[in-house]
Coordinates of C-alpha atoms in Angstrom, one line a residue:
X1 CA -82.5 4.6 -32.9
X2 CA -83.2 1.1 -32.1
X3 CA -86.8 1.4 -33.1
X4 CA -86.2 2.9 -36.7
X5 CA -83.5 -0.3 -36.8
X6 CA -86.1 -2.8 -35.9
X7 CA -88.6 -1.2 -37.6
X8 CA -86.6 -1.0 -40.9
X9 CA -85.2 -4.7 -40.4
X10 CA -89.0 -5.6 -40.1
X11 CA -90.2 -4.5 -43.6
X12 CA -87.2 -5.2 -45.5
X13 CA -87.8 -8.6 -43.7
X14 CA -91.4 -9.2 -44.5
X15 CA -91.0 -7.7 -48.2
X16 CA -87.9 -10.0 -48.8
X17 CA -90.1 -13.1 -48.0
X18 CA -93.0 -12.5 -50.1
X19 CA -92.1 -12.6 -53.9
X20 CA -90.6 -16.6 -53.7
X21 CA -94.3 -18.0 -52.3
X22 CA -96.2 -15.7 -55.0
X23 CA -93.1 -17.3 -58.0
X24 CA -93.8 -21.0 -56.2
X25 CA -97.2 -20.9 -57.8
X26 CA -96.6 -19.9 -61.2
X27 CA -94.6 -21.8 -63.9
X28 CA -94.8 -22.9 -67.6
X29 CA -97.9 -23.8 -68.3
X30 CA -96.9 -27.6 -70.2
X31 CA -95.2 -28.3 -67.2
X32 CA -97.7 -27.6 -64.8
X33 CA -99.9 -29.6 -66.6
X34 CA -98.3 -32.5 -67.1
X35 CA -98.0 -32.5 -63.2
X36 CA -101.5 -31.6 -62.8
X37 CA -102.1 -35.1 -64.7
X38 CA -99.3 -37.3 -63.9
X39 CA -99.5 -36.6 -59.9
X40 CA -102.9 -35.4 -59.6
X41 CA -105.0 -37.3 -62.1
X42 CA -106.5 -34.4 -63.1
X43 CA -108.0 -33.5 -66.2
X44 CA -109.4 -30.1 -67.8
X45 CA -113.0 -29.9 -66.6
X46 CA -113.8 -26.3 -68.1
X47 CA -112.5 -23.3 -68.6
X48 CA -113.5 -19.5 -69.9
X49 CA -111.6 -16.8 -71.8
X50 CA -111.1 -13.5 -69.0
X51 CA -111.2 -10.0 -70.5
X52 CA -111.3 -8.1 -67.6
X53 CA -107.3 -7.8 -67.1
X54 CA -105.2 -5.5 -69.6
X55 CA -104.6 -8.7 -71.5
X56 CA -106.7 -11.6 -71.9
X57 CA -106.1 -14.5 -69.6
X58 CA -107.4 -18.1 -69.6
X59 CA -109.4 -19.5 -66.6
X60 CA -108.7 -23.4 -66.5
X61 CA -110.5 -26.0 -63.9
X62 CA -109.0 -29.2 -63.6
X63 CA -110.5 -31.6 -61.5
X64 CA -110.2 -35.7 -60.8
X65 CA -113.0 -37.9 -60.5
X66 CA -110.6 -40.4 -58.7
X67 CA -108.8 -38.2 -55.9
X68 CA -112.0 -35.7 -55.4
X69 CA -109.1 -32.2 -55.9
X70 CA -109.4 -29.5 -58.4
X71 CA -107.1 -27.0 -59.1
X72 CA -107.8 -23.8 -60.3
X73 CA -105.6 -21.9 -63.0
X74 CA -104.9 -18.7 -65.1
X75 CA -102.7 -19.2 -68.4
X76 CA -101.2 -15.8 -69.3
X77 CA -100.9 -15.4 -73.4
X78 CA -96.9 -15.7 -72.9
X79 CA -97.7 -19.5 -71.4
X80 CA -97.0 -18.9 -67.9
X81 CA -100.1 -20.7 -65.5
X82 CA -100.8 -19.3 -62.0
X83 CA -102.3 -21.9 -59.7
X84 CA -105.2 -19.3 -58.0
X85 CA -107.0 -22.2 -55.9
X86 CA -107.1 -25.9 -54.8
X87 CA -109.5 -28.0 -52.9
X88 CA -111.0 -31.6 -52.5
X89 CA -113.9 -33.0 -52.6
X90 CA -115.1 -31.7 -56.0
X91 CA -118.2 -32.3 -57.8
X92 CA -119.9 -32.1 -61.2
X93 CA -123.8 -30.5 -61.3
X94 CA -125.7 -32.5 -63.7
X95 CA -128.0 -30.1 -66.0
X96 CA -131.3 -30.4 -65.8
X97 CA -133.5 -31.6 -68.7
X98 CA -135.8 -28.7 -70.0
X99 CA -139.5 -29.6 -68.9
X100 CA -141.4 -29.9 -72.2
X101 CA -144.8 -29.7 -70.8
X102 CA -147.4 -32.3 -70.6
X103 CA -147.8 -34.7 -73.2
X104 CA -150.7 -35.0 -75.4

């Protein structure tokens, strides 16, 4: 009997914990980014349209030359954002000229 009780107050335990840190990361997407820039100094850096979800979400990179971070997010059409990722030390890849050949 004590088992099944332990056992029980175990997974009610561990499933009642888990939905506030997954809701911590999401939010309106205006607000989020306002606090990406005003606390962060980050700025939009790129960002892709992602089809492979039942409805299309937007992939958004912000990043800050000034602190080094870069936060990763995905905009839902209804205008929530989900922070996926975040990190320091970021850093652009210049593009390489084309090689034209030799000249003439």
């Amino acid at each position: 009997m004590f088992k099944r009780l332990l056992g029980l107050s175990l997974l009610f335990g561990m499933a009642a914990t888990a939905p506030p840190a997954l809701a911590a990361s999401c939010g309106d997407r205006e607000v989020m980014t306002q606090k990406l820039e005003s606390g962060y100094s980050e700025r939009l850096t790129a960002g892709g349209l992602q089809k492979s979800r039942p409805e299309a979400t937007v992939i958004e990179v912000w990043s800050s030359d000034e602190t080094g971070t870069f936060t990763v997010l995905v905009t839902h059409a209804n205008g929530i954002s989900c922070v996926v990722a975040t990190g320091s030390s970021f850093f652009h890849i210049a593009e390489k000229a084309p090689d034209l050949g030799t000249p003439s």
